[in-house]
Tab-separated table of C-alpha atoms and ligand atoms in Angstrom:
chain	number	residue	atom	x	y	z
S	172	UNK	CA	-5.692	-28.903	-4.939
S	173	UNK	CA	-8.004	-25.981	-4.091
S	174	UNK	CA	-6.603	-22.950	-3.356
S	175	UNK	CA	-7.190	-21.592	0.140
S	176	UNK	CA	-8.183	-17.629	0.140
S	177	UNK	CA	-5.719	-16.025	2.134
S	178	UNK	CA	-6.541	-11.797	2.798
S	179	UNK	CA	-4.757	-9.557	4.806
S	180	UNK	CA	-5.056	-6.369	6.890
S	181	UNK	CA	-1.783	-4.141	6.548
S	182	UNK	CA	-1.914	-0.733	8.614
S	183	UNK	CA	0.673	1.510	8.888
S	184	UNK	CA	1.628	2.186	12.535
S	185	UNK	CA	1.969	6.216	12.247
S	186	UNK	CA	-1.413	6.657	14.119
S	187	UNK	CA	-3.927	5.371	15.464
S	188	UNK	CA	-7.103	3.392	13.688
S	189	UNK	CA	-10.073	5.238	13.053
S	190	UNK	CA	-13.606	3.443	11.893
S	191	UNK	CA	-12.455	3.602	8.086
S	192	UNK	CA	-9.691	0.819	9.170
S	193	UNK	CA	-12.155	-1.133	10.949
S	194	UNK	CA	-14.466	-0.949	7.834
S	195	UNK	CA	-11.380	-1.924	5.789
S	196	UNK	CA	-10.071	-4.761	8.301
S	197	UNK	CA	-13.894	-6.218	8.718
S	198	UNK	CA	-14.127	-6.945	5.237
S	199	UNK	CA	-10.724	-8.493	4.664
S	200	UNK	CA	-11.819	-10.850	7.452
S	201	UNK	CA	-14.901	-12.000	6.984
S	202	UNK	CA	-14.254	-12.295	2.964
S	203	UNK	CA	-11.356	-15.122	3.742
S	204	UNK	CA	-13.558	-16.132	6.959
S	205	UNK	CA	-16.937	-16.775	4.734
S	206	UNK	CA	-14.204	-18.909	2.203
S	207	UNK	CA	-12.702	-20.953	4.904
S	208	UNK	CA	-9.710	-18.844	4.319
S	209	UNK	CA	-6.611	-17.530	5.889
S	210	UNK	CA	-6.559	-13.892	7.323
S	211	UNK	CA	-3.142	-12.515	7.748
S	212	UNK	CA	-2.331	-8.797	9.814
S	213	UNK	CA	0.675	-7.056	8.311
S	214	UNK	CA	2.149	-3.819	10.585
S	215	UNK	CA	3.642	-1.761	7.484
S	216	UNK	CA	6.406	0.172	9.897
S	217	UNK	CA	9.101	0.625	7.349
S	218	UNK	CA	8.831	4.679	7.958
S	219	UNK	CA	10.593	4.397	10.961
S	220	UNK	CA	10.828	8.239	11.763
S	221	UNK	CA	6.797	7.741	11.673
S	222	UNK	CA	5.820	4.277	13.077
S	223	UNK	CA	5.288	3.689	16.964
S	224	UNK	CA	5.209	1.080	19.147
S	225	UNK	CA	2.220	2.331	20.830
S	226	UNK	CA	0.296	2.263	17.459
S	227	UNK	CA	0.915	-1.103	17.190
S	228	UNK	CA	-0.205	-2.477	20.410
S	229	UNK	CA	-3.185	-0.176	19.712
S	230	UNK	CA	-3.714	-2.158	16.190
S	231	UNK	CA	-3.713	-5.338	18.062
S	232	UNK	CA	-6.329	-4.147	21.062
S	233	UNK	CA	-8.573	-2.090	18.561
S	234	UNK	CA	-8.735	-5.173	16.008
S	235	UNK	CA	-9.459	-7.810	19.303
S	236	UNK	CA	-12.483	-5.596	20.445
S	237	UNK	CA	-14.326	-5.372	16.862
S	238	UNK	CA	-13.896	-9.630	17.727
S	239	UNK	CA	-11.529	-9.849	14.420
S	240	UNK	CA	-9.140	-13.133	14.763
S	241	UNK	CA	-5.823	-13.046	12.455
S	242	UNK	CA	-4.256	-16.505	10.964
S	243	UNK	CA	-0.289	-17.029	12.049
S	244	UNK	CA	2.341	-14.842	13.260
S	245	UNK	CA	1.927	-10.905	12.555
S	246	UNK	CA	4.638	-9.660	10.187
S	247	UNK	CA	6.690	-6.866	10.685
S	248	UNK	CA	7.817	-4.946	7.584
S	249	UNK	CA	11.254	-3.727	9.687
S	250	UNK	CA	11.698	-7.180	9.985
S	251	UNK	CA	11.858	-8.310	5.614
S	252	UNK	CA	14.167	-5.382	4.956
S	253	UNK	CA	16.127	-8.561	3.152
S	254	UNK	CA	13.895	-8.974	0.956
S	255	UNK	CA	13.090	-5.385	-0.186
S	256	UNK	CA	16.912	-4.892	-0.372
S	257	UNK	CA	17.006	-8.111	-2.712
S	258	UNK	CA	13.534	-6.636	-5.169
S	259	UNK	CA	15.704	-3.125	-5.405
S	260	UNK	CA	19.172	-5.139	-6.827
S	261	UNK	CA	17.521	-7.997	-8.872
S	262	UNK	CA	15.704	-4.085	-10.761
S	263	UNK	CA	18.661	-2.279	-10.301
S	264	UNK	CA	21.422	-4.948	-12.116
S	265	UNK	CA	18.387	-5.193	-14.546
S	266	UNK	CA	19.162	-1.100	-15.321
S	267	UNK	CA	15.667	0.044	-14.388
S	268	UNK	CA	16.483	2.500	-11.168
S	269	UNK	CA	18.182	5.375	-11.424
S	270	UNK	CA	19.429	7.466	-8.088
S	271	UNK	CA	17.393	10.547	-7.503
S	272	UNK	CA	18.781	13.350	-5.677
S	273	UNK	CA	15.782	15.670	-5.749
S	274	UNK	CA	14.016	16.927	-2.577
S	275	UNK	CA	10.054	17.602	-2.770
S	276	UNK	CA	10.328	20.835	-2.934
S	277	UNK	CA	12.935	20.543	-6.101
S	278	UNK	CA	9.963	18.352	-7.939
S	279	UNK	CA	7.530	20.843	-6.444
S	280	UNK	CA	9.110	23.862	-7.865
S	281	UNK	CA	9.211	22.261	-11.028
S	282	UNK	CA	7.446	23.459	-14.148
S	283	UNK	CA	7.752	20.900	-15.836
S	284	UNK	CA	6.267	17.793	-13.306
S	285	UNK	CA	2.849	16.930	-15.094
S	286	UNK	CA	0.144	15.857	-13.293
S	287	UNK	CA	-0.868	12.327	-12.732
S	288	UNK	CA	-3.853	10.102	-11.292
S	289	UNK	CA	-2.175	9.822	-7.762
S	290	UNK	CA	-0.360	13.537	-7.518
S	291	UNK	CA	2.495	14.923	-9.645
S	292	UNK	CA	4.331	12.650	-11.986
S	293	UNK	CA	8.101	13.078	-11.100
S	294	UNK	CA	9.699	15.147	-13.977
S	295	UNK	CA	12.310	12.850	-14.695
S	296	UNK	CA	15.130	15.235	-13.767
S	297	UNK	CA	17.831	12.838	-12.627
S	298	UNK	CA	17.014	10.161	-14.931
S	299	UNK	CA	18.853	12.664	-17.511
S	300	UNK	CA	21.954	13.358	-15.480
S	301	UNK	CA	25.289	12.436	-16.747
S	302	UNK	CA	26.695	9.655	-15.654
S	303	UNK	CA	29.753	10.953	-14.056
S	304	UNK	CA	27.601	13.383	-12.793
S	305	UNK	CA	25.370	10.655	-10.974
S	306	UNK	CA	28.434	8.655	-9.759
S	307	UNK	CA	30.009	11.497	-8.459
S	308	UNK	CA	26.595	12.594	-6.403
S	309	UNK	CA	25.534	9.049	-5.649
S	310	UNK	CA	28.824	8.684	-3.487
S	311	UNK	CA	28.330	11.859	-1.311
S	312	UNK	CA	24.761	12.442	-1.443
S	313	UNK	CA	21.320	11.054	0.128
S	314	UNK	CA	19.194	9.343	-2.430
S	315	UNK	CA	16.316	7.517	-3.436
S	316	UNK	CA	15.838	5.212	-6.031
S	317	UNK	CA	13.534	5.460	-8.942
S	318	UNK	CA	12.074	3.310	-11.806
S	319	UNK	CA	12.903	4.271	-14.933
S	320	UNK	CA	8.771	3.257	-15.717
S	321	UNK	CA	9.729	3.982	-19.497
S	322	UNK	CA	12.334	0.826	-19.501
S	323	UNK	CA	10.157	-1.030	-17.274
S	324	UNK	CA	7.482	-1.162	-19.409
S	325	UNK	CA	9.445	-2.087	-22.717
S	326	UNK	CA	11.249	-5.033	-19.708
S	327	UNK	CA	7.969	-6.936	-19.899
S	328	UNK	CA	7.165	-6.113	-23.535
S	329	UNK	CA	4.747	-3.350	-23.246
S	330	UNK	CA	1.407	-3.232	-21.212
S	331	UNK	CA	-0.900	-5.049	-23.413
S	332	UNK	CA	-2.302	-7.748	-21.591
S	333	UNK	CA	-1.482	-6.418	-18.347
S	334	UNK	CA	-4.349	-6.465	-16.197
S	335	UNK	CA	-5.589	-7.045	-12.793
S	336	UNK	CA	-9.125	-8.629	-11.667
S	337	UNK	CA	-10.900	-6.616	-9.383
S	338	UNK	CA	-14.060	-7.863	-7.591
S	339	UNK	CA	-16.119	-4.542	-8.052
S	340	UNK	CA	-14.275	-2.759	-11.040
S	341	UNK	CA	-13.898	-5.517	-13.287
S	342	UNK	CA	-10.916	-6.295	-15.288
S	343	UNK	CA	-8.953	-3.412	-15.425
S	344	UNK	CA	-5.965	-2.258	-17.549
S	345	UNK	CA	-2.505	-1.243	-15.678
S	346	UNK	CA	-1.306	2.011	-16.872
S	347	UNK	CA	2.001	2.407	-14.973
S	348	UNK	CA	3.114	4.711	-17.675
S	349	UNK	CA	0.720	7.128	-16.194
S	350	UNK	CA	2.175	6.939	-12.686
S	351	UNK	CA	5.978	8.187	-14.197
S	352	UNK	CA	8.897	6.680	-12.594
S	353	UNK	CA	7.721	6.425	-8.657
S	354	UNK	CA	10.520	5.723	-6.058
S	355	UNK	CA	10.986	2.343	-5.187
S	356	UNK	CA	13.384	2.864	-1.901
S	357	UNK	CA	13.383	5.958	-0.475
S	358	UNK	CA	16.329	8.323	1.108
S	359	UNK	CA	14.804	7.635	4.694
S	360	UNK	CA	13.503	3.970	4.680
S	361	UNK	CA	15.148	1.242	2.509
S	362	UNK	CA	12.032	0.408	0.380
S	363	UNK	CA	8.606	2.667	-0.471
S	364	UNK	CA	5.198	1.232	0.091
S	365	UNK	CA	5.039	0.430	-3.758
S	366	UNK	CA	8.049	-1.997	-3.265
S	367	UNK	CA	7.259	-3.202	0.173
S	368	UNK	CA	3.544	-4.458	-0.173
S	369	UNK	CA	3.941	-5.752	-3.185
S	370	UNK	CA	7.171	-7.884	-2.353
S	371	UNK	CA	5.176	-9.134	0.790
S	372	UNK	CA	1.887	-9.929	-0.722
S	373	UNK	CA	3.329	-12.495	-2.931
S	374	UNK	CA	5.769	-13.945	0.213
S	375	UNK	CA	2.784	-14.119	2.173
S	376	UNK	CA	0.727	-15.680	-0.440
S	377	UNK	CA	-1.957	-13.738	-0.553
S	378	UNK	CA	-4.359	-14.624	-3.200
S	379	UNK	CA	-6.886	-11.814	-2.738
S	380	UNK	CA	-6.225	-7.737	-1.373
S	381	UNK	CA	-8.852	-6.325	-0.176
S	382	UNK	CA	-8.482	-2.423	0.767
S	383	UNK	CA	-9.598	0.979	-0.091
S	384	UNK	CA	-10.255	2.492	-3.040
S	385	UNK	CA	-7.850	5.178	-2.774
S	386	UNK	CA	-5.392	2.520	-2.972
S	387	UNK	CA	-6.658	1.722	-6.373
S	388	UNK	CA	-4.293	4.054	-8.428
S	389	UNK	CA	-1.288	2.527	-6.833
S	390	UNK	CA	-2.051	-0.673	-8.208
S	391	UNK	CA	-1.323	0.030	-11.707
S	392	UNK	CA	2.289	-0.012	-10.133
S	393	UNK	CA	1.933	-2.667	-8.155
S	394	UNK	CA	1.163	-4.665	-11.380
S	395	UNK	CA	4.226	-3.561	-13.116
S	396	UNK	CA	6.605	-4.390	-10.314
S	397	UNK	CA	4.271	-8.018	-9.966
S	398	UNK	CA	5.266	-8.487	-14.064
S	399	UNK	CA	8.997	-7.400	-13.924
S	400	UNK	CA	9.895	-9.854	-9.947
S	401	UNK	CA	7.641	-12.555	-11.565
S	402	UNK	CA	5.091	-12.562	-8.912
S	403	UNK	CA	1.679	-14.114	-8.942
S	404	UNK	CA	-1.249	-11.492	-9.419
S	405	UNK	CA	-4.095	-11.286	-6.763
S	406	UNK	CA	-7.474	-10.800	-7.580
S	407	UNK	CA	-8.267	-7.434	-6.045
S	408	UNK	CA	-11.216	-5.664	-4.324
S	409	UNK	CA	-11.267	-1.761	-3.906
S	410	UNK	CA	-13.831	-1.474	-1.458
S	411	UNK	CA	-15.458	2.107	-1.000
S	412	UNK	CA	-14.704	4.261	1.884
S	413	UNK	CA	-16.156	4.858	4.458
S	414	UNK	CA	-17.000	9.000	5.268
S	415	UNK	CA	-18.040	11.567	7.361
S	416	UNK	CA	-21.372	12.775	7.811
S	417	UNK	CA	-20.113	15.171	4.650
S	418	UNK	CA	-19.062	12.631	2.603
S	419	UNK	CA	-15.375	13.349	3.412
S	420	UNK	CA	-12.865	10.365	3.435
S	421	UNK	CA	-11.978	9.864	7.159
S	422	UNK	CA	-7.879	10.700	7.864
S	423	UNK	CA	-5.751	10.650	11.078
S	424	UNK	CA	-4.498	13.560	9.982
S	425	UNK	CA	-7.855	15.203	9.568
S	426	UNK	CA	-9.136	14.723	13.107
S	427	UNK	CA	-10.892	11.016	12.636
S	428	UNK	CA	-12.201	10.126	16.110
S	429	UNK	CA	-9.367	6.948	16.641
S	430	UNK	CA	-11.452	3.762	17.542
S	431	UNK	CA	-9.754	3.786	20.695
S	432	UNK	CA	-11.623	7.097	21.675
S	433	UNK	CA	-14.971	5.465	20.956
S	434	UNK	CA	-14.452	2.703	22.668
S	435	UNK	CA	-13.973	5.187	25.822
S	436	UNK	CA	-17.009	6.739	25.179
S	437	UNK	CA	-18.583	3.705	25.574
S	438	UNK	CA	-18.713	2.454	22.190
S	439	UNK	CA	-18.990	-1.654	22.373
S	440	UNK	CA	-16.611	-2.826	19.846
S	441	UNK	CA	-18.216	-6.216	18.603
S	442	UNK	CA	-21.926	-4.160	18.854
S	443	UNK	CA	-20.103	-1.318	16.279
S	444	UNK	CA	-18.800	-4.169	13.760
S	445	UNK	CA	-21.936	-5.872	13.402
S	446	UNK	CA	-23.209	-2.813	12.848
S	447	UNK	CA	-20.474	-2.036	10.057
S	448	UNK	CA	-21.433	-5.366	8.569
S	449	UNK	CA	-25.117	-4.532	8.197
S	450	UNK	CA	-24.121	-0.979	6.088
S	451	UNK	CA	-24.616	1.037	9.125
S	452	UNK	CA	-22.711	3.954	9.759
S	453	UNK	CA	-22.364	5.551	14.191
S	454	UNK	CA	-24.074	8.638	13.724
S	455	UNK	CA	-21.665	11.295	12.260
S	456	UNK	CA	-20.204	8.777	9.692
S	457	UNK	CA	-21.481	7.462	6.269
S	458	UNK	CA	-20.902	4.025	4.506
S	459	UNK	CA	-21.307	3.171	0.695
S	460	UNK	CA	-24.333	1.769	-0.596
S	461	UNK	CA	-23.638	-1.996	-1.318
M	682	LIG	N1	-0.228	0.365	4.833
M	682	LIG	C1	-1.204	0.961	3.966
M	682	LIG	C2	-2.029	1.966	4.728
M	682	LIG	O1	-2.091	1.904	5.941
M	682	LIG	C3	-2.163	-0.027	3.351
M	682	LIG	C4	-1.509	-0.996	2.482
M	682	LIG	C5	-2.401	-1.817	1.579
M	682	LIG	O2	-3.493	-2.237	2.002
M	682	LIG	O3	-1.985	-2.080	0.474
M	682	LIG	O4	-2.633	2.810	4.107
């Protein structure tokens, strides 16, 4: 039996969209749409301190006016804690998380964290403690949990072979060694966005992720944690961002005009994504070349 595409758009509900989602969310429609496939809308609200409601609701109306559909009922990421719970213990009884007590400015302040292709690398510091040490800490102190990436790797028998399929890079080779030992659940949410999106790809079926490329780093990761849960591998696509007028990546936290102030200015939303679809930029903004 044929497979059926299924894509997905996942924000994060700590702000609201700008055009670089819509770009992002246009093209993870229309690629399942132009397949007869399934599109699927994820709200990725496990930072609780950080997600809102209002965001949400906002996701919903700014993704209805650029005339995108979505396939199913929306999952909520607060709602699978379950399952991310379940990922961390199946690793854990495994022996490939360790506790970590450090606080960013600990790792910060360390010589010895080396750098790596998404930031620092953590330095490893409480994957040396002694273990009477840890047990003593882990009972009266907030922690997150780490993979040991070291172990990981020799628990699927080394990276050779491991790959991923992306649409516009090719095949590519996962180097998780490079990304050091990245926490899996963290001290204020029960699972990171490593854990969480790739656990929920696979339950959701999707068969092909289509997002950013500044999410491609995190999927050498991704690939590892795919290897050691036994999940099915996607075929990827790491679209390019869209910019600014200067070429800069657009951020919430960088002043992006939210879609929701363009479409008070007068903006028409289903005029702005055909216009996304045909490589046009509003003036001010920039898209790739195809
Ligand atoms: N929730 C992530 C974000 O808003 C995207 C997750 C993904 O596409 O893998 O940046």
């Amino acid at each position: 039996m044929p497979v059926v595409m299924v894509t997905r758009f996942a924000p994060s509900p700590t702000g609201a969209l700008h055009l670089g989602h819509a770009f992002s969310a246009i093209q993870a429609h229309d690629r399942a749409r132009r397949e007869g496939g399934t599109f699927l809308l994820r709200i990725e609200d496990i930072d609780g301190t950080r997600s809102r409601p209002e965001h949400v609701q906002g996701i919903f109306d700014d993704l209805a006016r650029l005339g995108l559909t979505w396939d199913g009922p929306v999952i909520f990421q607060s709602a699978r804690l379950a399952a991310y719970e379940l990922a961390l213990s199946q690793l854990r009884e495994r022996g490939l998380l360790y506790p970590c007590f450090c606080t960013r400015a600990d790792i910060a302040a360390s010589s010895t964290a080396p750098h790596g292709p998404a930031g620092t690398v953590y330095p490893g510091t409480c994957r040396l403690l002694d273990p009477a040490i840890r047990q003593a800490r882990l009972a009266t102190e907030p922690h997150a949990w780490r993979i040991d990436m070291v172990r990981a790797v020799a628990a699927i028998g080394g990276v050779e072979g491991l790959v991923w399929r992306d649409e516009l890079a090719g095949v590519v080779p996962a180097d998780p060694l490079a990304h050091g030992d990245v926490v899996l659940g963290r001290k204020d949410a029960p699972a990171s966005y490593h854990l969480a999106v790739t656990v929920d790809d696979a339950a959701q079926g999707v068969t092909h992720i289509v997002r950013g490329v500044d999410l491609f780093e995190a999927t050498h990761v991704h690939r590892v944690l795919q290897a050691l849960l036994d999940l099915p591998v996607p075929v990827y696509r790491h679209h390019a961002l869209l910019t600014d007028a200067a070429g800069n990546r657009l951020a919430k936290r960088h002043g992006a005009p939210s879609l929701a102030s363009l479409y008070a200015a007068g903006q028409d939303g289903s005029v702005l994504a055909a216009m996304l679809r045909r490589g046009q930029a509003p003036p001010g903004f920039a898209l790739p070349p195809a």
